[in-house]
mmCIF file of C-alpha atoms in Angstrom:
data_model
loop_
_atom_site.group_PDB
_atom_site.id
_atom_site.type_symbol
_atom_site.label_atom_id
_atom_site.label_comp_id
_atom_site.label_asym_id
_atom_site.label_seq_id
_atom_site.Cartn_x
_atom_site.Cartn_y
_atom_site.Cartn_z
ATOM 1 C CA MET B 1 -11.376 17.573 -17.668
ATOM 2 C CA GLY B 2 -13.622 18.663 -14.827
ATOM 3 C CA LEU B 3 -14.441 15.995 -12.133
ATOM 4 C CA ARG B 4 -18.133 16.078 -13.134
ATOM 5 C CA GLU B 5 -17.151 15.489 -16.867
ATOM 6 C CA GLN B 6 -15.555 12.190 -15.717
ATOM 7 C CA PHE B 7 -18.983 10.671 -15.597
ATOM 8 C CA ARG B 8 -19.886 11.198 -19.177
ATOM 9 C CA LEU B 9 -20.633 7.942 -21.049
ATOM 10 C CA ALA B 10 -18.020 8.810 -23.633
ATOM 11 C CA ASN B 11 -15.376 8.370 -20.964
ATOM 12 C CA PHE B 12 -15.908 4.453 -20.979
ATOM 13 C CA THR B 13 -14.236 4.584 -24.369
ATOM 14 C CA LEU B 14 -10.581 4.771 -25.237
ATOM 15 C CA ASN B 15 -10.707 7.751 -27.469
ATOM 16 C CA HIS B 16 -8.615 10.831 -26.440
ATOM 17 C CA SER B 17 -7.960 14.083 -28.172
ATOM 18 C CA HIS B 18 -4.368 14.500 -27.025
ATOM 19 C CA PRO B 19 -2.548 11.187 -27.890
ATOM 20 C CA HIS B 20 0.860 12.691 -27.286
ATOM 21 C CA ARG B 21 0.281 12.270 -23.602
ATOM 22 C CA PHE B 22 0.638 8.469 -24.004
ATOM 23 C CA VAL B 23 4.186 8.732 -25.300
ATOM 24 C CA SER B 24 5.233 11.575 -22.864
ATOM 25 C CA ALA B 25 6.409 12.173 -19.302
ATOM 26 C CA ARG B 26 5.671 14.829 -16.805
ATOM 27 C CA PHE B 27 9.315 16.095 -17.227
ATOM 28 C CA ASN B 28 10.706 17.429 -20.488
ATOM 29 C CA VAL B 29 13.715 15.089 -20.922
ATOM 30 C CA LYS B 30 12.849 12.856 -23.859
ATOM 31 C CA ALA B 31 16.153 10.741 -23.578
ATOM 32 C CA LEU B 32 15.412 9.904 -19.861
ATOM 33 C CA TYR B 33 11.903 8.945 -20.644
ATOM 34 C CA ALA B 34 13.093 6.725 -23.480
ATOM 35 C CA CYS B 35 15.428 5.037 -21.049
ATOM 36 C CA TRP B 36 12.626 4.598 -18.472
ATOM 37 C CA ARG B 37 10.432 2.896 -21.104
ATOM 38 C CA VAL B 38 13.030 0.427 -22.402
ATOM 39 C CA PHE B 39 14.419 -0.366 -19.007
ATOM 40 C CA TRP B 40 11.109 -1.428 -17.494
ATOM 41 C CA ALA B 41 10.156 -3.402 -20.643
ATOM 42 C CA VAL B 42 13.497 -5.370 -20.315
ATOM 43 C CA TYR B 43 13.055 -5.633 -16.589
ATOM 44 C CA HIS B 44 9.695 -7.149 -16.558
ATOM 45 C CA MET B 45 10.158 -9.475 -19.535
ATOM 46 C CA THR B 46 13.354 -10.759 -17.855
ATOM 47 C CA TRP B 47 11.561 -11.491 -14.671
ATOM 48 C CA VAL B 48 8.749 -13.375 -16.694
ATOM 49 C CA LEU B 49 11.548 -15.591 -18.003
ATOM 50 C CA LEU B 50 13.471 -16.029 -14.823
ATOM 51 C CA SER B 51 10.422 -17.083 -12.935
ATOM 52 C CA TRP B 52 10.722 -20.325 -14.890
ATOM 53 C CA VAL B 53 14.216 -21.107 -13.892
ATOM 54 C CA LEU B 54 14.425 -19.734 -10.293
ATOM 55 C CA GLU B 55 12.667 -20.656 -7.034
ATOM 56 C CA PRO B 56 9.948 -21.530 -6.510
ATOM 57 C CA TRP B 57 9.017 -22.769 -10.001
ATOM 58 C CA VAL B 58 12.354 -24.641 -10.832
ATOM 59 C CA ALA B 59 11.569 -26.899 -7.922
ATOM 60 C CA TYR B 60 8.553 -28.482 -9.721
ATOM 61 C CA PRO B 61 8.555 -31.159 -12.346
ATOM 62 C CA ALA B 62 8.419 -29.902 -15.882
ATOM 63 C CA ILE B 63 4.818 -30.890 -16.460
ATOM 64 C CA ASP B 64 3.710 -28.955 -13.338
ATOM 65 C CA ARG B 65 5.563 -25.849 -14.558
ATOM 66 C CA LEU B 66 2.813 -25.452 -17.186
ATOM 67 C CA LYS B 67 0.543 -24.550 -14.305
ATOM 68 C CA TRP B 68 2.439 -21.210 -14.234
ATOM 69 C CA PHE B 69 -0.289 -20.138 -16.588
ATOM 70 C CA VAL B 70 -3.255 -20.775 -14.269
ATOM 71 C CA TYR B 71 -2.133 -18.310 -11.476
ATOM 72 C CA LEU B 72 -3.605 -14.866 -11.410
ATOM 73 C CA THR B 73 -0.161 -13.297 -10.305
ATOM 74 C CA ASN B 74 1.298 -14.724 -13.513
ATOM 75 C CA TRP B 75 -1.498 -13.557 -15.770
ATOM 76 C CA MET B 76 -1.215 -10.083 -14.564
ATOM 77 C CA TYR B 77 2.636 -9.948 -14.575
ATOM 78 C CA LEU B 78 2.689 -11.232 -18.012
ATOM 79 C CA LEU B 79 0.160 -8.588 -19.033
ATOM 80 C CA LEU B 80 2.286 -6.023 -17.254
ATOM 81 C CA ALA B 81 5.417 -7.026 -19.093
ATOM 82 C CA LEU B 82 3.612 -6.955 -22.458
ATOM 83 C CA GLU B 83 2.171 -3.584 -21.613
ATOM 84 C CA THR B 84 5.638 -2.180 -20.868
ATOM 85 C CA VAL B 85 7.059 -3.703 -24.114
ATOM 86 C CA ILE B 86 4.072 -2.162 -26.081
ATOM 87 C CA GLU B 87 4.782 1.355 -24.421
ATOM 88 C CA ALA B 88 8.402 1.209 -25.372
ATOM 89 C CA ILE B 89 7.572 0.262 -28.933
ATOM 90 C CA ASN B 90 4.852 2.866 -29.240
ATOM 91 C CA PHE B 91 7.190 5.574 -27.850
ATOM 92 C CA LEU B 92 9.907 4.687 -30.350
ATOM 93 C CA TYR B 93 7.485 4.430 -33.264
ATOM 94 C CA VAL B 94 5.691 7.717 -32.535
ATOM 95 C CA HIS B 95 8.824 9.705 -31.996
ATOM 96 C CA LEU B 96 10.361 8.334 -35.207
ATOM 97 C CA LEU B 97 7.410 8.287 -37.535
ATOM 98 C CA ARG B 98 4.387 10.285 -36.002
ATOM 99 C CA TYR B 99 5.840 13.662 -35.266
ATOM 100 C CA ASP B 100 2.325 15.107 -35.564
ATOM 101 C CA ILE B 101 1.485 13.323 -32.245
ATOM 102 C CA VAL B 102 4.717 14.332 -30.628
ATOM 103 C CA LYS B 103 3.977 17.962 -31.430
ATOM 104 C CA GLY B 104 0.503 17.589 -29.864
ATOM 105 C CA LYS B 105 -1.273 18.402 -33.026
ATOM 106 C CA LYS B 106 -5.033 17.366 -33.243
ATOM 107 C CA CYS B 107 -5.349 13.858 -34.671
ATOM 108 C CA GLN B 108 -7.292 10.755 -34.124
ATOM 109 C CA MET B 109 -6.189 8.433 -31.336
ATOM 110 C CA PRO B 110 -4.489 5.531 -33.098
ATOM 111 C CA TRP B 111 -5.442 1.951 -32.368
ATOM 112 C CA TYR B 112 -1.979 1.078 -30.906
ATOM 113 C CA LEU B 113 -2.267 3.708 -28.357
ATOM 114 C CA LYS B 114 -5.850 2.709 -27.515
ATOM 115 C CA MET B 115 -4.425 -0.859 -26.917
ATOM 116 C CA GLN B 116 -1.828 0.523 -24.771
ATOM 117 C CA TRP B 117 -4.154 2.536 -22.680
ATOM 118 C CA LEU B 118 -6.523 -0.414 -22.222
ATOM 119 C CA LEU B 119 -3.671 -2.579 -20.893
ATOM 120 C CA TYR B 120 -2.375 0.249 -18.830
ATOM 121 C CA GLU B 121 -5.646 0.575 -16.938
ATOM 122 C CA ILE B 122 -5.967 -3.173 -16.449
ATOM 123 C CA VAL B 123 -2.479 -3.751 -15.219
ATOM 124 C CA SER B 124 -2.265 -0.605 -12.984
ATOM 125 C CA THR B 125 -5.290 -1.643 -10.937
ATOM 126 C CA GLY B 126 -4.757 -5.443 -11.352
ATOM 127 C CA SER B 127 -1.191 -5.262 -10.104
ATOM 128 C CA LEU B 128 -2.058 -3.483 -6.831
ATOM 129 C CA MET B 129 -4.946 -6.059 -6.446
ATOM 130 C CA VAL B 130 -2.473 -9.029 -6.798
ATOM 131 C CA THR B 131 -0.131 -7.421 -4.318
ATOM 132 C CA ALA B 132 -2.935 -6.840 -1.835
ATOM 133 C CA TRP B 133 -4.351 -10.358 -2.270
ATOM 134 C CA TYR B 134 -0.905 -12.160 -2.066
ATOM 135 C CA TRP B 135 0.338 -10.433 1.164
ATOM 136 C CA GLY B 136 -3.045 -10.315 2.754
ATOM 137 C CA ALA B 137 -4.574 -13.852 1.912
ATOM 138 C CA VAL B 138 -1.989 -16.039 0.210
ATOM 139 C CA TYR B 139 1.386 -15.577 1.863
ATOM 140 C CA LYS B 140 1.536 -17.194 5.341
ATOM 141 C CA GLY B 141 4.982 -16.047 6.452
ATOM 142 C CA ASP B 142 6.242 -19.540 6.676
ATOM 143 C CA LYS B 143 9.076 -19.090 4.060
ATOM 144 C CA ALA B 144 11.552 -16.631 2.920
ATOM 145 C CA VAL B 145 10.504 -14.196 0.136
ATOM 146 C CA GLY B 146 12.613 -15.106 -2.938
ATOM 147 C CA PRO B 147 13.500 -12.666 -5.760
ATOM 148 C CA VAL B 148 10.562 -14.044 -7.981
ATOM 149 C CA ASN B 149 7.979 -13.585 -5.288
ATOM 150 C CA PHE B 150 9.400 -10.128 -4.655
ATOM 151 C CA SER B 151 9.334 -9.023 -8.346
ATOM 152 C CA LEU B 152 5.826 -10.497 -9.029
ATOM 153 C CA HIS B 153 4.162 -9.418 -5.888
ATOM 154 C CA ALA B 154 5.929 -6.318 -4.803
ATOM 155 C CA MET B 155 7.999 -4.766 -7.548
ATOM 156 C CA ASN B 156 5.040 -4.781 -9.776
ATOM 157 C CA SER B 157 3.055 -2.355 -7.639
ATOM 158 C CA ILE B 158 6.063 -0.205 -6.926
ATOM 159 C CA TYR B 159 6.547 0.161 -10.665
ATOM 160 C CA VAL B 160 2.839 0.893 -11.261
ATOM 161 C CA VAL B 161 2.963 3.786 -8.643
ATOM 162 C CA LEU B 162 6.272 5.338 -10.022
ATOM 163 C CA ASN B 163 5.023 4.990 -13.543
ATOM 164 C CA LEU B 164 1.782 6.759 -12.767
ATOM 165 C CA VAL B 165 3.503 9.654 -11.011
ATOM 166 C CA LEU B 166 6.266 10.145 -13.624
ATOM 167 C CA THR B 167 4.399 9.739 -16.951
ATOM 168 C CA ALA B 168 1.646 11.688 -18.548
ATOM 169 C CA THR B 169 -0.697 8.924 -19.429
ATOM 170 C CA PRO B 170 -4.288 10.123 -18.504
ATOM 171 C CA SER B 171 -6.586 8.284 -16.177
ATOM 172 C CA ARG B 172 -10.373 8.081 -16.305
ATOM 173 C CA LEU B 173 -12.709 7.261 -13.450
ATOM 174 C CA LEU B 174 -15.028 5.112 -15.548
ATOM 175 C CA HIS B 175 -12.071 2.892 -16.889
ATOM 176 C CA PHE B 176 -12.659 0.928 -13.731
ATOM 177 C CA ILE B 177 -14.727 -1.333 -15.984
ATOM 178 C CA TYR B 178 -11.769 -2.725 -17.770
ATOM 179 C CA PRO B 179 -9.887 -4.238 -14.568
ATOM 180 C CA VAL B 180 -13.412 -5.479 -13.352
ATOM 181 C CA LEU B 181 -14.047 -7.275 -16.678
ATOM 182 C CA PHE B 182 -10.504 -8.738 -16.437
ATOM 183 C CA GLY B 183 -11.325 -9.927 -12.855
ATOM 184 C CA VAL B 184 -14.567 -11.563 -14.018
ATOM 185 C CA VAL B 185 -12.779 -13.404 -16.884
ATOM 186 C CA TYR B 186 -10.279 -14.850 -14.500
ATOM 187 C CA THR B 187 -13.092 -15.892 -12.108
ATOM 188 C CA ALA B 188 -14.811 -17.627 -14.916
ATOM 189 C CA PHE B 189 -11.545 -19.325 -15.845
ATOM 190 C CA SER B 190 -10.964 -20.642 -12.234
ATOM 191 C CA VAL B 191 -14.552 -22.052 -12.433
ATOM 192 C CA VAL B 192 -13.908 -23.951 -15.695
ATOM 193 C CA TYR B 193 -10.449 -25.148 -14.365
ATOM 194 C CA HIS B 194 -12.192 -26.459 -11.221
ATOM 195 C CA LEU B 195 -14.756 -28.208 -13.268
ATOM 196 C CA ALA B 196 -12.072 -29.880 -15.312
ATOM 197 C CA ASP B 197 -10.478 -31.305 -12.101
ATOM 198 C CA GLY B 198 -7.563 -28.933 -12.393
ATOM 199 C CA THR B 199 -5.065 -28.668 -9.535
ATOM 200 C CA ASN B 200 -2.486 -26.237 -8.344
ATOM 201 C CA VAL B 201 1.292 -27.120 -8.395
ATOM 202 C CA ARG B 202 0.836 -28.850 -4.945
ATOM 203 C CA GLY B 203 -1.853 -31.070 -6.214
ATOM 204 C CA GLN B 204 -4.648 -29.258 -4.323
ATOM 205 C CA PRO B 205 -8.084 -29.069 -6.078
ATOM 206 C CA TYR B 206 -7.977 -25.278 -6.463
ATOM 207 C CA ILE B 207 -5.695 -22.556 -7.798
ATOM 208 C CA TYR B 208 -5.935 -20.461 -4.716
ATOM 209 C CA SER B 209 -7.518 -21.483 -1.401
ATOM 210 C CA VAL B 210 -9.672 -18.277 -1.703
ATOM 211 C CA LEU B 211 -10.830 -19.544 -5.114
ATOM 212 C CA ASP B 212 -11.895 -23.063 -3.814
ATOM 213 C CA TRP B 213 -14.984 -23.723 -5.772
ATOM 214 C CA SER B 214 -15.794 -26.831 -3.853
ATOM 215 C CA ARG B 215 -17.246 -24.256 -1.363
ATOM 216 C CA PRO B 216 -19.136 -22.194 -3.948
ATOM 217 C CA GLY B 217 -21.009 -19.912 -1.677
ATOM 218 C CA ARG B 218 -17.970 -18.547 0.189
ATOM 219 C CA THR B 219 -15.981 -18.433 -2.907
ATOM 220 C CA LEU B 220 -18.627 -16.667 -5.013
ATOM 221 C CA LEU B 221 -18.809 -13.980 -2.173
ATOM 222 C CA MET B 222 -15.160 -13.475 -1.979
ATOM 223 C CA SER B 223 -14.695 -13.154 -5.808
ATOM 224 C CA SER B 224 -17.762 -10.855 -6.041
ATOM 225 C CA ILE B 225 -16.330 -8.495 -3.267
ATOM 226 C CA SER B 226 -12.963 -8.553 -5.121
ATOM 227 C CA ASN B 227 -14.234 -7.865 -8.581
ATOM 228 C CA PHE B 228 -17.188 -5.478 -7.862
ATOM 229 C CA LEU B 229 -15.969 -3.644 -4.807
ATOM 230 C CA ALA B 230 -12.286 -3.841 -4.181
ATOM 231 C CA ILE B 231 -11.195 -3.325 -7.857
ATOM 232 C CA PRO B 232 -13.251 -0.144 -8.242
ATOM 233 C CA VAL B 233 -11.964 1.157 -4.911
ATOM 234 C CA VAL B 234 -8.273 0.445 -5.917
ATOM 235 C CA HIS B 235 -9.009 2.182 -9.322
ATOM 236 C CA LEU B 236 -10.403 5.180 -7.632
ATOM 237 C CA LEU B 237 -7.316 5.515 -5.327
ATOM 238 C CA LEU B 238 -5.023 5.353 -8.408
ATOM 239 C CA PHE B 239 -7.296 8.044 -10.111
ATOM 240 C CA LEU B 240 -7.006 10.239 -7.042
ATOM 241 C CA LEU B 241 -3.153 9.828 -7.161
ATOM 242 C CA HIS B 242 -3.114 10.710 -10.853
ATOM 243 C CA VAL B 243 -5.113 13.857 -10.060
ATOM 244 C CA LEU B 244 -2.647 14.737 -7.330
ATOM 245 C CA ALA B 245 0.267 14.269 -9.600
ATOM 246 C CA GLU B 246 -1.420 16.367 -12.246
ATOM 247 C CA ARG B 247 -2.139 19.080 -9.836
ATOM 248 C CA LEU B 248 1.336 19.212 -8.352
ATOM 249 C CA GLY B 249 2.982 19.158 -11.755
ATOM 250 C CA THR B 250 0.926 22.068 -13.205
ATOM 251 C CA CYS B 251 1.107 24.145 -10.111
ATOM 252 C CA ARG B 252 4.979 23.891 -10.172
ATOM 253 C CA ARG B 253 4.976 25.181 -13.737
ATOM 254 C CA ALA B 254 2.592 27.973 -12.845
ATOM 255 C CA ARG B 255 4.904 29.119 -10.136
ATOM 256 C CA GLY B 256 7.907 28.841 -12.494
ATOM 257 C CA GLU B 257 9.676 26.298 -10.419
ATOM 258 C CA GLU B 258 9.923 23.846 -13.376
ATOM 259 C CA PRO B 259 11.560 24.987 -16.679
ATOM 260 C CA GLY B 260 9.786 24.562 -20.039
ATOM 261 C CA GLU B 261 11.355 23.439 -23.317
ATOM 262 C CA GLY B 262 15.033 24.586 -23.735
ATOM 263 C CA GLY B 263 15.338 25.468 -20.125
ATOM 264 C CA ARG B 264 12.999 28.606 -20.404
ATOM 265 C CA PRO B 265 10.449 29.200 -17.597
ATOM 266 C CA ALA B 266 7.061 27.688 -18.593
ATOM 267 C CA SER B 267 4.428 30.177 -19.372
ATOM 268 C CA GLY B 268 0.708 30.200 -19.667
ATOM 269 C CA THR B 269 0.233 27.498 -17.087
ATOM 270 C CA THR B 270 -2.258 27.133 -14.354
ATOM 271 C CA CYS B 271 -3.046 24.668 -11.535
ATOM 272 C CA LEU B 272 -5.240 21.928 -12.480
ATOM 273 C CA ASP B 273 -8.897 22.602 -11.710
ATOM 274 C CA LEU B 274 -10.954 19.457 -11.763
ATOM 275 C CA ASP B 275 -14.172 21.609 -11.338
ATOM 276 C CA GLU B 276 -13.573 23.434 -14.619
ATOM 277 C CA PRO B 277 -15.552 21.638 -17.094
ATOM 278 C CA GLY B 278 -14.403 21.015 -20.730
ATOM 279 C CA MET B 279 -10.707 21.842 -19.975
ATOM 280 C CA GLU B 280 -7.742 19.531 -19.436
ATOM 281 C CA SER B 281 -4.386 20.574 -18.191
ATOM 282 C CA SER B 282 -1.426 19.083 -19.980
ATOM 283 C CA SER B 283 1.545 18.007 -17.943
ATOM 284 C CA VAL B 284 3.684 17.840 -21.019
ATOM 285 C CA GLN B 285 3.656 21.058 -22.733
ATOM 286 C CA GLY B 286 2.764 23.245 -19.632
ATOM 287 C CA GLU B 287 -0.329 24.707 -21.392
ATOM 288 C CA LEU B 288 -4.126 24.444 -20.924
ATOM 289 C CA LEU B 289 -5.649 22.372 -23.609
ATOM 290 C CA GLU B 290 -9.303 22.278 -24.518
ATOM 291 C CA GLU B 291 -10.784 18.853 -24.220
ATOM 292 C CA ASP B 292 -13.142 18.203 -27.039
ATOM 293 C CA GLU B 293 -14.005 14.620 -26.567
#
């Protein structure tokens, strides 16, 4: 798809004419990709559970542990874990029962891949935002970084970048709207929580100090900058990284540096040209596909 084509209104939607890309990698080793999907689903779900029994959460009384659910970090990491589980399930389901999708045949984008794509766009941008906010505004450097904090505030973003580079999931510039809406929803939740006299695990009358609604002017400004400026910028950076990964992958096949199916050199490939309207280069099959969305 050409860069100018990214700004069509239809690209706000979750329709895509090549659903095989959502269950494929940039490399042609299906067994390795299956291991990748299952490993990260297990990894992230394990850390969701371990965060309840390891520091710092195990140090709080049982009633306060319920406040795990009010923190943006935990919202986002839980969503990330669910997204990786859905990706693993969708991969297995499609490769076992939807061989038409695996073969790249023209078909409608199924609802379960649309749900996967929606969550993917939210958690990719959202995870990097959580990492940036935590290390830039929340963490004071006054205590050691435990395994829970490292997984929820660092490993989340490391995974997102690796996953973006290695998998063939498409990215759209206009999909910034989904993480923005998620940010607005969390901001609205923090307002309601404040009005209900909610506190954090330390008994302070806010979830995060940067979301202290007893100072509404400052907090509204900060949340607006985060939701309507920082989130689109982070999404743009991820989109550009996706474009770079696409370009490098297709150029390697065009030069014959990467074998196609069965170890044969890939043929009919070309470097990705974002200025060529109506065309989208597939990183999966090594062929130029016509985009008819």
